[in-house]
Short mmCIF file of C-alpha atoms and ligand atoms in Angstrom, two decimals:
data_model
loop_
_atom_site.label_atom_id
_atom_site.label_comp_id
_atom_site.label_asym_id
_atom_site.label_seq_id
_atom_site.Cartn_x
_atom_site.Cartn_y
_atom_site.Cartn_z
CA MET A 8 -17.65 -1.65 -36.39
CA GLU A 9 -20.62 -2.39 -34.11
CA TYR A 10 -23.10 0.42 -33.60
CA THR A 11 -25.77 1.02 -30.98
CA LYS A 12 -28.56 3.58 -30.97
CA GLN A 13 -28.62 6.17 -28.24
CA LEU A 14 -31.27 8.76 -27.48
CA LEU A 15 -29.80 12.23 -28.06
CA TYR A 16 -32.76 14.53 -28.65
CA THR A 17 -35.89 14.35 -26.50
CA LYS A 18 -39.37 15.09 -27.88
CA PHE A 19 -39.34 18.67 -26.59
CA GLU A 20 -35.90 19.30 -28.06
CA ARG A 21 -37.01 18.11 -31.48
CA PHE A 22 -40.19 20.23 -31.26
CA TRP A 23 -38.04 23.22 -30.22
CA HIS A 24 -35.54 22.67 -33.01
CA TRP A 25 -38.00 22.32 -35.90
CA SER A 26 -40.43 25.01 -34.77
CA GLN A 27 -37.51 27.38 -34.21
CA MET A 28 -36.30 26.58 -37.72
CA LEU A 29 -39.72 27.43 -39.20
CA LEU A 30 -39.99 30.65 -37.17
CA VAL A 31 -36.44 31.77 -38.04
CA MET A 32 -37.17 31.14 -41.74
CA LEU A 33 -40.40 33.15 -41.52
CA LEU A 34 -38.71 35.96 -39.54
CA THR A 35 -35.85 36.13 -42.04
CA ILE A 36 -38.06 36.14 -45.16
CA THR A 37 -40.58 38.66 -43.79
CA GLY A 38 -37.78 40.74 -42.17
CA PHE A 39 -35.94 41.10 -45.47
CA GLU A 40 -39.24 41.94 -47.19
CA ILE A 41 -39.78 44.74 -44.62
CA HIS A 42 -36.19 45.80 -45.32
CA GLY A 43 -37.04 46.00 -49.05
CA SER A 44 -34.65 43.27 -50.24
CA ILE A 45 -37.27 40.77 -51.45
CA HIS A 46 -40.93 40.83 -52.51
CA LEU A 47 -43.12 37.87 -51.59
CA PHE A 48 -46.04 38.52 -49.20
CA GLY A 49 -46.34 42.31 -49.64
CA PHE A 50 -45.15 44.84 -47.06
CA GLU A 51 -48.19 44.95 -44.78
CA ARG A 52 -48.69 41.19 -44.61
CA SER A 53 -44.95 40.80 -43.95
CA VAL A 54 -45.17 43.19 -40.99
CA ARG A 55 -48.12 41.20 -39.57
CA LEU A 56 -46.38 37.85 -40.16
CA HIS A 57 -43.10 39.17 -38.70
CA THR A 58 -44.87 40.37 -35.56
CA ALA A 59 -46.81 37.11 -35.09
CA SER A 60 -43.73 34.94 -35.61
CA ALA A 61 -41.67 37.22 -33.34
CA TRP A 62 -44.11 36.66 -30.44
CA SER A 63 -44.15 32.90 -31.12
CA PHE A 64 -40.33 32.99 -31.19
CA ILE A 65 -40.25 34.74 -27.80
CA GLY A 66 -42.75 32.21 -26.36
CA LEU A 67 -40.65 29.32 -27.65
CA ALA A 68 -37.46 30.88 -26.26
CA LEU A 69 -39.07 31.13 -22.78
CA MET A 70 -40.21 27.50 -22.99
CA SER A 71 -36.72 26.37 -24.01
CA ILE A 72 -35.10 28.27 -21.12
CA PHE A 73 -37.50 26.56 -18.68
CA TRP A 74 -36.79 23.15 -20.28
CA MET A 75 -33.02 23.70 -20.15
CA ILE A 76 -33.09 24.61 -16.47
CA VAL A 77 -35.39 21.72 -15.46
CA THR A 78 -33.46 19.06 -17.44
CA LYS A 79 -30.01 20.66 -16.95
CA GLN A 80 -29.56 20.50 -20.72
CA TYR A 81 -27.98 23.98 -20.61
CA VAL A 82 -24.67 22.21 -19.87
CA ASN A 83 -24.50 21.34 -23.60
CA PHE A 84 -24.11 25.02 -24.45
CA ILE A 85 -21.35 25.96 -21.98
CA PRO A 86 -18.21 26.78 -24.02
CA THR A 87 -15.09 24.70 -23.33
CA LYS A 88 -11.48 24.71 -24.56
CA ASN A 89 -11.30 20.93 -24.16
CA LYS A 90 -10.61 19.45 -27.65
CA LEU A 91 -11.25 22.85 -29.30
CA ARG A 92 -7.93 22.67 -31.21
CA GLU A 93 -8.64 19.10 -32.33
CA GLN A 94 -12.11 20.14 -33.50
CA VAL A 95 -10.74 23.09 -35.55
CA LEU A 96 -8.09 20.79 -37.10
CA TYR A 97 -10.81 18.25 -37.85
CA TYR A 98 -13.04 20.74 -39.69
CA THR A 99 -10.15 22.38 -41.57
CA SER A 100 -8.24 19.24 -42.55
CA GLY A 101 -9.17 15.88 -40.93
CA ILE A 102 -12.70 15.84 -42.35
CA PHE A 103 -11.30 15.88 -45.91
CA LYS A 104 -9.04 12.88 -45.12
CA GLY A 105 -11.82 10.75 -43.64
CA MET A 106 -10.51 11.02 -40.08
CA ALA A 107 -12.79 10.11 -37.15
CA HIS A 108 -14.67 12.87 -35.28
CA PRO A 109 -12.56 14.01 -32.30
CA THR A 110 -15.58 14.24 -29.98
CA HIS A 111 -18.46 11.83 -29.36
CA LYS A 112 -22.01 12.80 -28.58
CA THR A 113 -23.91 11.89 -25.43
CA MET A 114 -27.08 13.34 -23.90
CA PHE A 115 -25.06 15.82 -21.83
CA ASN A 116 -22.32 16.43 -24.40
CA LYS A 117 -24.12 16.70 -27.69
CA LEU A 118 -22.28 19.74 -29.04
CA ASN A 119 -18.60 19.75 -29.95
CA PRO A 120 -16.43 22.63 -28.58
CA LEU A 121 -16.82 24.73 -31.77
CA GLN A 122 -20.58 24.19 -31.84
CA ARG A 123 -20.75 25.16 -28.15
CA LEU A 124 -19.10 28.51 -28.95
CA VAL A 125 -21.33 29.24 -31.94
CA TYR A 126 -24.59 28.09 -30.31
CA ALA A 127 -23.85 29.95 -27.08
CA GLY A 128 -23.22 33.09 -29.20
CA LEU A 129 -26.51 32.55 -30.99
CA LEU A 130 -28.60 31.89 -27.86
CA ILE A 131 -26.92 34.39 -25.50
CA VAL A 132 -26.05 37.24 -27.91
CA ILE A 133 -27.71 37.18 -31.34
CA PHE A 134 -31.24 35.97 -30.43
CA PRO A 135 -31.53 38.30 -27.39
CA VAL A 136 -30.26 41.21 -29.55
CA GLN A 137 -32.97 40.39 -32.13
CA ILE A 138 -35.63 40.18 -29.40
CA PHE A 139 -34.71 43.41 -27.58
CA THR A 140 -34.11 45.48 -30.72
CA GLY A 141 -37.32 44.01 -32.20
CA LEU A 142 -39.26 45.08 -29.07
CA ALA A 143 -37.66 48.54 -29.38
CA TYR A 144 -38.95 48.67 -32.97
CA MET A 145 -42.44 47.70 -31.75
CA TYR A 146 -42.75 50.02 -28.76
CA TYR A 147 -40.27 52.89 -29.02
CA HIS A 148 -40.54 54.16 -32.53
CA TYR A 149 -41.61 57.56 -33.84
CA PRO A 150 -44.18 59.03 -33.04
CA GLN A 151 -44.76 57.13 -29.74
CA ASN A 152 -41.30 58.01 -28.56
CA PRO A 153 -39.97 60.79 -30.82
CA LEU A 154 -37.15 61.61 -28.40
CA ASP A 155 -35.70 58.16 -28.81
CA ILE A 156 -35.31 58.32 -32.58
CA SER A 157 -31.49 58.12 -32.41
CA GLY A 158 -31.76 55.15 -30.05
CA LEU A 159 -34.04 53.46 -32.56
CA ASN A 160 -31.46 53.99 -35.31
CA ILE A 161 -29.01 51.95 -33.27
CA ALA A 162 -31.68 49.28 -32.67
CA ALA A 163 -32.49 49.17 -36.41
CA VAL A 164 -28.85 48.73 -37.41
CA LEU A 165 -28.31 46.06 -34.73
CA HIS A 166 -31.52 44.24 -35.77
CA THR A 167 -30.50 44.17 -39.45
CA ASP A 168 -26.88 43.16 -38.63
CA GLY A 169 -28.29 40.42 -36.37
CA ALA A 170 -30.48 39.23 -39.26
CA PHE A 171 -27.38 38.87 -41.50
CA MET A 172 -25.66 36.87 -38.74
CA VAL A 173 -28.69 34.60 -38.46
CA VAL A 174 -28.51 33.99 -42.24
CA ALA A 175 -24.75 33.23 -41.97
CA PHE A 176 -25.46 30.83 -39.09
CA VAL A 177 -28.18 29.02 -41.05
CA ILE A 178 -25.88 28.53 -44.08
CA ILE A 179 -23.02 27.13 -41.93
CA HIS A 180 -25.46 25.08 -39.83
CA VAL A 181 -27.00 23.41 -42.90
CA TYR A 182 -23.51 22.53 -44.20
CA MET A 183 -22.55 21.14 -40.77
CA THR A 184 -25.62 18.88 -40.70
CA THR A 185 -24.07 17.01 -43.65
CA THR A 186 -20.81 16.24 -41.79
CA GLY A 187 -22.10 13.37 -39.63
CA ASP A 188 -21.44 9.66 -40.24
CA THR A 189 -23.47 10.00 -43.46
CA VAL A 190 -24.78 13.13 -45.21
CA SER A 191 -28.24 12.72 -43.68
CA SER A 192 -27.47 11.04 -40.31
CA ASN A 193 -27.53 14.26 -38.27
CA VAL A 194 -30.87 15.38 -39.74
CA LYS A 195 -32.36 11.89 -39.21
CA ALA A 196 -31.24 12.02 -35.57
CA MET A 197 -33.03 15.35 -35.08
CA ILE A 198 -36.19 13.73 -36.52
CA SER A 199 -36.13 10.39 -34.67
CA GLY A 200 -34.21 11.53 -31.58
CA PHE A 201 -31.76 8.63 -31.89
CA GLU A 202 -28.24 8.56 -33.27
CA LYS A 203 -26.00 5.62 -34.12
CA GLU A 204 -22.82 5.58 -32.04
CA PRO A 205 -19.82 3.22 -32.09
CA GLN A 206 -20.58 0.69 -29.31
CA ASN A 207 -17.50 1.38 -27.17
CA ASN A 208 -18.40 5.11 -26.96
CA ASN A 209 -22.02 4.55 -26.05
CA GLU A 210 -23.28 6.00 -22.77
CA THR A 211 -26.81 5.43 -21.56
CA SER A 212 -28.83 8.57 -21.02
CA SER A 213 -30.67 9.47 -17.84
CA ILE A 214 -33.36 11.36 -19.73
CA SER A 215 -36.47 9.59 -20.92
CA GLU A 216 -37.96 10.39 -24.28
C1 LIG B 20 -34.29 35.43 -36.35
C2 LIG B 20 -34.80 36.51 -35.89
C3 LIG B 20 -35.13 37.77 -36.69
C4 LIG B 20 -34.73 38.16 -37.93
C5 LIG B 20 -33.81 37.43 -38.89
C6 LIG B 20 -35.33 39.46 -38.19
C7 LIG B 20 -35.13 40.24 -39.32
C8 LIG B 20 -35.63 41.51 -39.51
C9 LIG B 20 -35.27 42.40 -40.59
C10 LIG B 20 -34.25 42.11 -41.67
C11 LIG B 20 -36.02 43.54 -40.46
C12 LIG B 20 -35.97 44.78 -41.35
C13 LIG B 20 -35.07 45.81 -40.65
C14 LIG B 20 -34.92 47.14 -41.35
O1 LIG B 20 -35.10 47.23 -42.56
O2 LIG B 20 -34.59 48.12 -40.68
C15 LIG B 20 -36.87 43.37 -39.31
C16 LIG B 20 -37.79 44.31 -38.85
C17 LIG B 20 -38.49 44.19 -37.68
N1 LIG B 20 -38.39 43.18 -36.75
FE1 LIG B 20 -37.26 41.50 -36.93
N2 LIG B 20 -36.11 39.80 -37.11
C18 LIG B 20 -36.00 38.79 -36.18
C19 LIG B 20 -36.61 38.73 -34.94
C20 LIG B 20 -37.47 39.69 -34.45
C21 LIG B 20 -38.06 39.65 -33.16
C22 LIG B 20 -37.83 38.55 -32.11
C23 LIG B 20 -38.87 40.77 -33.06
C24 LIG B 20 -39.73 41.23 -31.93
C25 LIG B 20 -39.64 40.94 -30.71
C26 LIG B 20 -38.77 41.49 -34.28
C27 LIG B 20 -39.43 42.66 -34.58
C28 LIG B 20 -39.26 43.44 -35.71
C29 LIG B 20 -39.96 44.68 -35.99
C30 LIG B 20 -41.03 45.31 -35.11
C31 LIG B 20 -39.49 45.15 -37.23
C32 LIG B 20 -39.92 46.41 -37.95
C33 LIG B 20 -41.19 46.14 -38.67
C34 LIG B 20 -41.77 47.40 -39.25
O3 LIG B 20 -41.03 48.22 -39.81
O4 LIG B 20 -42.99 47.53 -39.16
N3 LIG B 20 -37.91 40.82 -35.12
N4 LIG B 20 -36.60 42.15 -38.74
#
């Protein structure tokens, strides 16, 4: 089959993806050290690192929202039922029989219907929960706001539950990166920006690198 290369991920998107990956790793490691589950940097350094990466994470999130609005790339994250069934069947059975992917990527359709659901959940629910409960930890804890101690308990439980969901997402996400045309093709695309597509499915993008 003939293949052509199409631009899928712009420079900003690649910067966003890899810096978010580093920040999420740092937040998870230092967060679980604060929680007492692991010992690596020491408690106090972990708190400082967690706070610094949390502010960088918030800055990056604001930049990505601006970028999504300006480039209209938010359309990639809008959930759809179109081909959802086919995608579930593909991941649960077709993938093990070497069947072709039911959906094809383009600049404005780079996530399949299952990815859209999961990524929308991550960006609209889990990350905001981490940010708002994290800010509650920073600014509304005892003794600054002793009356809100029960509220902080809820924030603490939500923040830790959110952290477990982030870990679950990362594990599934890393597995999913290996399910492209080859084991490494998805990761290579997120590095170079380009992905190989069967020629008849190729659509030119209107976004410049
Ligand atoms: C991927 C995102 C994040 C993960 C996985 C994560 C994980 C964690 C975990 C596991 C804890 C320990 C909770 C406990 O034992 O009760 C923690 C604590 C904390 N997190 Fe996060 N977090 C994330 C994002 C954030 C953000 C965005 C902020 C701030 C806006 C933040 C602020 C805090 C604060 C202030 C603490 C308490 C630190 C202390 O006790 O001094 N976190 N985080």
